[in-house]
Structure formats: C-alpha cells, structure tokens
Amino acid sequence: MDGIARTTPLIVVGVDGSNSSLAAFEFAKEYAHGLHGRLRAVSAWTYPITYNPLPVSWSPEEEAESQLRQASKDVFGDTLPTWYESAVREGSAANNLLDESREADVLIVGSRGHGGFTGLLLGSVSSQCAAHSRCPVIVIHSADNNPTGSDEAGQTPLLESARDRPLVVGHDGSANADDALEWALNTAARLGASVEVVRTWNLDRIPPQFTEEHGYVPSFDEVTARVHRDLVAETRSLIDKYPTVEVTLRAALSQPAAELISSSKHALMVVVGSRGRGGFAGLILGSVSSECVARAHRPVVVVPSASHKES
C-alpha cells in the first residue's frame, strides 16, 4: 500500500474580489475537485480607517457577503456543489486565513489582493500566509491558472495538466525539504501526476566532501554527479512509499531559487519548504521560498516544517 492519505481534505481559499483572488478561487475549485476534497471560500471584512464620514446605510459585512456570493457564482455558476461552503469573517484577512490554516489541509491565496502597492510582486496577506500558516499554502498569480471548465471527457484543466506537468520539488537535504517532498508525492499520487526533485549546488557553497585534497580538484560534472547520488540516497525511503508516482531526480550547478523559477515554466506546481539549510535561523520564510513565491511562473506551494505545524 502506498502513502496516500485516505481522508477527505479541506481546502480553504481566500477571496476578496481581486483578479488574483478569483484566479486562486478557480484553481482551488479544480484542486478540491481533483482531490475529492471539501472547499471553503473565506472573505474577511473590517471597518475602514478614514477621516471621511461613511454612508449610514453602508455595511462592510454585507458588501463582503455580496462579493463572495458573486465570486461563487462566477466560479461555479448558479448551482453550488455540496462539497463547497463559504464564510464571511470579521477581522483582517491574514489573521482569519491563518486561523483557518489550523483546520485546513491546504490554504490557497492569490499573490496580490486589493490592498497594498500595485508595484509589489507579493501582497501582505499572501506573504503572511506563506510565512505563518500551519498547513501548506499555495500561492496563485493571476496568470497562473485560467480554467474554463471540464472537457468532453469530463477531465478538469488541472487534471489535464497533471498528466503532462510534474510537481517540481526543491530538496536541499533539510528536514523541511523532506516535508515538502512527502507533500508533493502524496498530492501527485492523488492527481495522477509525476514529481521532479531538484537539488542545486554552486561555487559559493561547494559540498564539503569536494574541498581540494591530495592535489586533486574534481570537475563540475563530478560534483554534480555526487550531488545527484546524495539526492537519490537521501530521498529513497520517502519515494519508495509512493510506488505509483513517477519520480525524476535532478542535480544542477545553479542558484536554488533561479533553478526552481526556471523549472516552474514546465511545472504543475513548485513545492518548497518554508525554511531550508541556508539563511538566518530566526527567519520564518527562507530566501529561496520567498523568491519562488514572488517570481515563479506557476503556483508555488510552501510547506511548513513539522515543528511549525505543531507550535
């Protein structure tokens, strides 16, 4: 028996009416359908801080409810499926979605909402969710996904893509990278997708076993081959738990974020751990995961470490 979890997953998506959140909602619908899961769309409202008087008849709660009803209709049409529910919460969007992440299996957000500065690649809500969520977060850019419904065979666009596009996983040997790989393998098994595992090395951080010794300096190809052998050895036990998933392992001389962003062009999703080996231990979101979330061409999944899920 493989490692697929047999429970019904709960997918939560944040909706604020922006193009990015609508793209996230569309993706969430296809993702929940593909995993035979439940989908919950969440909108949040607060009273705006303003020096101008607000109309007496205006209600931010009613506006949020109306906006979510319209978004639900745009995504599902007039008939909502039984596996879908919606909720309008008072308070900040980030805080409400982070509260949802305690129960959810996956949290899906758009990269940019209505607020903030349009020149930024990543919004404050998506940044906070990627950094602090208790469950894996999928960040969607508005151009990432534009489903148009099922084809004649009844396959959804996500499932169609899953046949041709792998889940690309960055693996640097850390425990959090193992968390990301296991999530990717489990999801690929459910969707019928393949997995591509990538490990990079570069001249700034040559693996310690390749320091000059006895006057011999290995070639770049020799270092890459050794990095690949290490990757195979360190991931074998996890991969063996999912015998139905086709897995490719690849080593490259490159910067990790640049390689994953380039690989995202042919990926179904890019999957990274929230923290790798590098950087500063006090940071919650690592530089590689931050760059991928902001710049990848396809949806990016940030998988929190096991310790963060339990904290």
CSV table of C-alpha atoms in Angstrom, one decimal, residues 7-291:
chain,number,residue,atom,x,y,z
A,7,THR,CA,-9.1,11.3,4.5
A,8,THR,CA,-11.2,14.0,2.8
A,9,PRO,CA,-9.0,17.1,2.7
A,10,LEU,CA,-10.3,20.6,3.5
A,11,ILE,CA,-9.1,23.3,1.1
A,12,VAL,CA,-9.6,26.9,2.1
A,13,VAL,CA,-9.3,29.8,-0.3
A,14,GLY,CA,-9.2,33.5,0.5
A,15,VAL,CA,-11.4,35.6,-1.7
A,16,ASP,CA,-11.5,39.4,-1.8
A,17,GLY,CA,-12.9,40.1,-5.3
A,18,SER,CA,-9.5,40.9,-6.9
A,19,ASN,CA,-8.4,39.2,-10.1
A,20,SER,CA,-5.7,37.4,-8.2
A,21,SER,CA,-8.1,36.0,-5.6
A,22,LEU,CA,-10.5,34.9,-8.3
A,23,ALA,CA,-7.7,33.1,-10.1
A,24,ALA,CA,-7.0,31.4,-6.7
A,25,PHE,CA,-10.7,30.5,-6.3
A,26,GLU,CA,-10.7,28.9,-9.8
A,27,PHE,CA,-7.6,26.9,-9.0
A,28,ALA,CA,-9.0,25.9,-5.6
A,29,LYS,CA,-12.2,24.6,-7.2
A,30,GLU,CA,-10.2,22.4,-9.6
A,31,TYR,CA,-7.8,21.3,-6.9
A,32,ALA,CA,-10.5,20.3,-4.5
A,33,HIS,CA,-12.4,18.5,-7.3
A,34,GLY,CA,-9.2,16.6,-8.2
A,35,LEU,CA,-8.6,15.5,-4.6
A,36,HIS,CA,-12.2,14.8,-3.9
A,37,GLY,CA,-12.0,17.3,-1.1
A,38,ARG,CA,-14.1,20.0,0.5
A,39,LEU,CA,-13.7,23.6,-0.4
A,40,ARG,CA,-14.3,26.6,1.8
A,41,ALA,CA,-14.1,30.2,0.5
A,42,VAL,CA,-13.4,32.8,3.1
A,43,SER,CA,-13.8,36.6,2.9
A,44,ALA,CA,-13.0,39.0,5.6
A,45,TRP,CA,-14.2,42.5,6.4
A,46,THR,CA,-13.3,45.4,8.7
A,47,TYR,CA,-14.4,49.0,9.1
A,48,PRO,CA,-12.0,51.1,7.1
A,49,ILE,CA,-9.9,53.7,8.8
A,50,THR,CA,-11.0,57.0,7.2
A,51,TYR,CA,-11.4,60.7,8.1
A,52,ASN,CA,-14.4,61.0,5.8
A,53,PRO,CA,-17.8,60.0,7.1
A,54,LEU,CA,-19.2,56.7,5.8
A,55,PRO,CA,-22.7,56.3,4.4
A,56,VAL,CA,-25.1,55.3,7.2
A,57,SER,CA,-26.6,52.6,5.0
A,58,TRP,CA,-23.2,51.1,4.0
A,59,SER,CA,-22.2,47.8,5.7
A,60,PRO,CA,-18.7,46.3,5.0
A,61,GLU,CA,-20.1,42.9,6.2
A,62,GLU,CA,-22.9,43.0,3.6
A,63,GLU,CA,-20.5,44.1,0.9
A,64,ALA,CA,-18.2,41.2,1.7
A,65,GLU,CA,-21.1,38.8,1.6
A,66,SER,CA,-22.3,40.1,-1.7
A,67,GLN,CA,-18.8,40.0,-3.1
A,68,LEU,CA,-18.4,36.4,-2.1
A,69,ARG,CA,-21.8,35.4,-3.5
A,70,GLN,CA,-20.8,36.9,-6.8
A,71,ALA,CA,-17.4,35.2,-6.8
A,72,SER,CA,-19.0,31.9,-6.0
A,73,LYS,CA,-21.5,32.3,-8.9
A,74,ASP,CA,-18.6,33.3,-11.2
A,75,VAL,CA,-16.7,30.2,-10.4
A,76,PHE,CA,-19.5,27.6,-10.0
A,77,GLY,CA,-22.5,29.1,-11.8
A,78,ASP,CA,-26.0,29.1,-10.3
A,79,THR,CA,-25.7,25.6,-8.7
A,80,LEU,CA,-23.2,25.3,-5.9
A,81,PRO,CA,-21.8,21.8,-5.3
A,82,THR,CA,-22.4,20.0,-2.0
A,83,TRP,CA,-18.7,19.9,-1.2
A,84,TYR,CA,-18.4,23.7,-1.3
A,85,GLU,CA,-19.1,26.2,1.5
A,86,SER,CA,-18.5,29.9,2.1
A,87,ALA,CA,-17.8,32.0,5.2
A,88,VAL,CA,-17.5,35.7,5.9
A,89,ARG,CA,-15.4,36.6,8.9
A,90,GLU,CA,-14.8,39.9,10.8
A,91,GLY,CA,-11.2,41.0,11.1
A,92,SER,CA,-8.1,41.1,8.9
A,93,ALA,CA,-7.9,38.7,6.0
A,94,ALA,CA,-4.4,37.4,7.1
A,95,ASN,CA,-5.5,36.7,10.6
A,96,ASN,CA,-8.7,34.9,9.6
A,97,LEU,CA,-6.9,32.8,6.9
A,98,LEU,CA,-4.2,31.9,9.4
A,99,ASP,CA,-6.9,30.8,11.9
A,100,GLU,CA,-8.4,28.7,9.1
A,101,SER,CA,-5.0,27.1,8.5
A,102,ARG,CA,-5.2,25.3,11.8
A,103,GLU,CA,-8.1,23.2,10.5
A,104,ALA,CA,-7.3,23.2,6.7
A,105,ASP,CA,-5.2,20.7,4.8
A,106,VAL,CA,-4.3,23.3,2.2
A,107,LEU,CA,-4.7,27.1,2.1
A,108,ILE,CA,-4.8,28.8,-1.3
A,109,VAL,CA,-4.3,32.6,-1.8
A,110,GLY,CA,-3.8,35.0,-4.6
A,111,SER,CA,-0.4,36.7,-4.8
A,112,ARG,CA,-2.0,40.2,-4.8
A,113,GLY,CA,-5.2,41.4,-3.3
A,114,HIS,CA,-7.0,44.8,-3.5
A,115,GLY,CA,-4.8,46.4,-0.8
A,116,GLY,CA,-1.2,47.5,-0.8
A,117,PHE,CA,1.1,48.8,-3.5
A,118,THR,CA,0.5,47.6,-7.1
A,119,GLY,CA,4.2,47.5,-7.9
A,120,LEU,CA,4.9,44.8,-5.4
A,121,LEU,CA,5.1,41.2,-6.6
A,122,LEU,CA,3.6,39.7,-3.4
A,123,GLY,CA,0.9,41.2,-1.2
A,124,SER,CA,0.9,41.4,2.6
A,125,VAL,CA,-1.8,38.8,3.0
A,126,SER,CA,-0.1,36.2,0.8
A,127,SER,CA,3.3,36.9,2.4
A,128,GLN,CA,1.9,36.5,5.9
A,129,CYS,CA,0.1,33.3,5.0
A,130,ALA,CA,3.2,31.8,3.3
A,131,ALA,CA,5.3,32.6,6.4
A,132,HIS,CA,2.9,31.7,9.2
A,133,SER,CA,0.4,29.1,8.0
A,134,ARG,CA,0.0,25.9,9.9
A,135,CYS,CA,-0.8,24.0,6.7
A,136,PRO,CA,0.8,24.1,3.2
A,137,VAL,CA,0.0,27.3,1.3
A,138,ILE,CA,-0.5,27.5,-2.5
A,139,VAL,CA,0.1,31.0,-3.9
A,140,ILE,CA,-1.5,31.7,-7.2
A,141,HIS,CA,-0.6,34.6,-9.6
A,142,SER,CA,-3.5,35.8,-11.7
A,143,ALA,CA,-1.8,34.5,-14.9
A,144,ASP,CA,-1.1,31.1,-13.4
A,145,ASN,CA,-4.4,29.4,-14.0
A,146,ASN,CA,-7.5,30.2,-16.1
A,147,PRO,CA,-9.7,27.1,-16.0
A,148,THR,CA,-12.6,27.1,-18.4
A,149,GLY,CA,-14.5,24.0,-17.1
A,150,SER,CA,-14.4,20.3,-18.0
A,151,ASP,CA,-13.7,19.0,-21.4
A,152,GLU,CA,-15.8,16.5,-23.2
A,153,ALA,CA,-14.2,13.6,-21.4
A,154,GLY,CA,-15.1,15.2,-18.0
A,155,GLN,CA,-11.5,16.0,-17.1
A,156,THR,CA,-10.8,19.3,-15.4
A,157,PRO,CA,-8.0,21.5,-16.6
A,158,LEU,CA,-5.9,20.8,-13.5
A,159,LEU,CA,-6.2,17.1,-14.1
A,160,GLU,CA,-5.3,17.5,-17.7
A,161,SER,CA,-2.2,19.5,-16.7
A,162,ALA,CA,-1.3,16.8,-14.1
A,163,ARG,CA,-0.8,14.3,-16.9
A,164,ASP,CA,1.8,16.5,-18.6
A,165,ARG,CA,3.4,18.6,-15.9
A,166,PRO,CA,5.3,17.4,-12.8
A,167,LEU,CA,5.3,18.8,-9.3
A,168,VAL,CA,8.8,20.3,-9.1
A,169,VAL,CA,10.2,20.0,-5.6
A,170,GLY,CA,13.3,21.8,-4.3
A,171,HIS,CA,15.3,19.5,-1.9
A,172,ASP,CA,18.4,20.7,-0.1
A,173,GLY,CA,18.7,17.8,2.4
A,174,SER,CA,17.0,19.6,5.3
A,175,ALA,CA,14.1,18.1,7.3
A,176,ASN,CA,11.7,20.7,5.9
A,177,ALA,CA,12.7,19.6,2.4
A,178,ASP,CA,11.6,16.1,3.3
A,179,ASP,CA,8.2,17.6,4.4
A,180,ALA,CA,7.9,19.3,1.0
A,181,LEU,CA,8.8,16.1,-0.9
A,182,GLU,CA,6.3,14.0,1.0
A,183,TRP,CA,3.5,16.5,0.4
A,184,ALA,CA,4.4,16.5,-3.3
A,185,LEU,CA,4.4,12.8,-3.5
A,186,ASN,CA,1.1,12.4,-1.7
A,187,THR,CA,-0.5,15.1,-3.9
A,188,ALA,CA,1.0,13.6,-7.1
A,189,ALA,CA,-0.4,10.2,-6.2
A,190,ARG,CA,-3.9,11.7,-5.8
A,191,LEU,CA,-3.8,13.7,-9.0
A,192,GLY,CA,-2.0,11.2,-11.2
A,193,ALA,CA,1.0,13.5,-11.7
A,194,SER,CA,4.7,12.9,-11.7
A,195,VAL,CA,7.3,14.5,-9.4
A,196,GLU,CA,10.6,16.1,-10.3
A,197,VAL,CA,13.1,16.6,-7.4
A,198,VAL,CA,15.8,19.2,-7.9
A,199,ARG,CA,18.9,19.8,-5.9
A,200,THR,CA,21.4,22.5,-6.8
A,201,TRP,CA,25.0,23.4,-5.9
A,202,ASN,CA,27.1,26.4,-6.7
A,203,LEU,CA,30.6,27.7,-6.4
A,204,ASP,CA,29.7,29.7,-3.2
A,205,ARG,CA,28.7,26.5,-1.4
A,206,ILE,CA,30.6,23.6,-2.8
A,207,PRO,CA,29.7,20.4,-0.8
A,208,PRO,CA,32.4,19.9,1.9
A,209,GLN,CA,33.4,16.5,0.5
A,210,PHE,CA,34.7,18.2,-2.6
A,211,THR,CA,37.3,20.5,-1.0
A,212,GLU,CA,40.7,20.2,-2.6
A,213,GLU,CA,42.5,17.1,-1.2
A,214,HIS,CA,45.8,15.5,-2.2
A,215,GLY,CA,46.2,18.0,-5.1
A,216,TYR,CA,43.0,16.8,-6.9
A,217,VAL,CA,40.2,19.2,-7.8
A,218,PRO,CA,37.1,17.5,-9.1
A,219,SER,CA,35.3,18.7,-12.2
A,220,PHE,CA,31.9,20.3,-12.2
A,221,ASP,CA,30.5,17.2,-13.7
A,222,GLU,CA,31.9,15.0,-10.9
A,223,VAL,CA,30.5,17.3,-8.3
A,224,THR,CA,27.1,17.3,-10.0
A,225,ALA,CA,27.1,13.5,-10.2
A,226,ARG,CA,28.0,13.2,-6.5
A,227,VAL,CA,25.2,15.7,-5.5
A,228,HIS,CA,22.8,13.6,-7.6
A,229,ARG,CA,23.9,10.4,-5.8
A,230,ASP,CA,23.4,12.0,-2.4
A,231,LEU,CA,20.0,13.2,-3.5
A,232,VAL,CA,19.0,9.7,-4.6
A,233,ALA,CA,20.2,8.2,-1.3
A,234,GLU,CA,18.6,10.8,0.9
A,235,THR,CA,15.1,10.6,-0.8
A,236,ARG,CA,14.8,6.9,-1.5
A,237,SER,CA,12.9,6.0,1.6
A,238,LEU,CA,10.2,8.6,1.0
A,239,ILE,CA,9.9,7.9,-2.7
A,240,ASP,CA,9.6,4.2,-2.0
A,241,LYS,CA,6.4,4.9,0.0
A,242,TYR,CA,4.7,6.1,-3.3
A,243,PRO,CA,5.4,3.3,-5.8
A,244,THR,CA,2.7,4.6,-8.2
A,245,VAL,CA,4.3,8.0,-8.6
A,246,GLU,CA,6.9,8.5,-11.4
A,247,VAL,CA,9.8,10.4,-9.9
A,248,THR,CA,12.8,12.1,-11.6
A,249,LEU,CA,15.7,13.3,-9.6
A,250,ARG,CA,18.0,16.0,-11.0
A,251,ALA,CA,21.1,17.9,-9.8
A,252,ALA,CA,22.3,21.1,-11.3
A,253,LEU,CA,25.0,23.7,-10.9
A,254,SER,CA,22.8,26.7,-10.3
A,255,GLN,CA,21.4,29.0,-7.6
A,256,PRO,CA,18.4,27.2,-6.0
A,257,ALA,CA,15.8,29.9,-6.5
A,258,ALA,CA,16.9,30.6,-10.1
A,259,GLU,CA,16.7,26.9,-10.9
A,260,LEU,CA,13.3,26.4,-9.4
A,261,ILE,CA,11.9,29.5,-11.0
A,262,SER,CA,13.2,28.4,-14.4
A,263,SER,CA,11.8,24.9,-13.8
A,264,SER,CA,8.4,26.3,-12.9
A,265,LYS,CA,7.8,27.0,-16.6
A,266,HIS,CA,7.1,23.3,-17.2
A,267,ALA,CA,5.7,22.5,-13.7
A,268,LEU,CA,2.2,21.9,-12.5
A,269,MET,CA,3.3,23.4,-9.2
A,270,VAL,CA,6.6,24.2,-7.5
A,271,VAL,CA,6.9,22.8,-4.0
A,272,VAL,CA,9.3,24.2,-1.4
A,273,GLY,CA,9.8,24.0,2.3
A,274,SER,CA,9.4,27.2,4.3
A,275,ARG,CA,12.9,27.0,5.6
A,276,GLY,CA,16.0,25.3,4.1
A,277,ARG,CA,19.6,25.0,5.3
A,278,GLY,CA,20.7,28.4,4.3
A,279,GLY,CA,20.0,31.9,5.6
A,280,PHE,CA,19.2,33.0,9.2
A,281,ALA,CA,17.5,30.6,11.5
A,282,GLY,CA,15.4,33.3,13.0
A,283,LEU,CA,13.6,34.0,9.7
A,284,ILE,CA,10.3,32.2,9.3
A,285,LEU,CA,10.3,32.2,5.5
A,286,GLY,CA,13.6,31.4,3.7
A,287,SER,CA,15.0,33.4,0.8
A,288,VAL,CA,14.5,30.6,-1.7
A,289,SER,CA,10.9,30.1,-0.8
A,290,SER,CA,10.3,33.8,-0.8
A,291,GLU,CA,11.8,34.3,-4.3
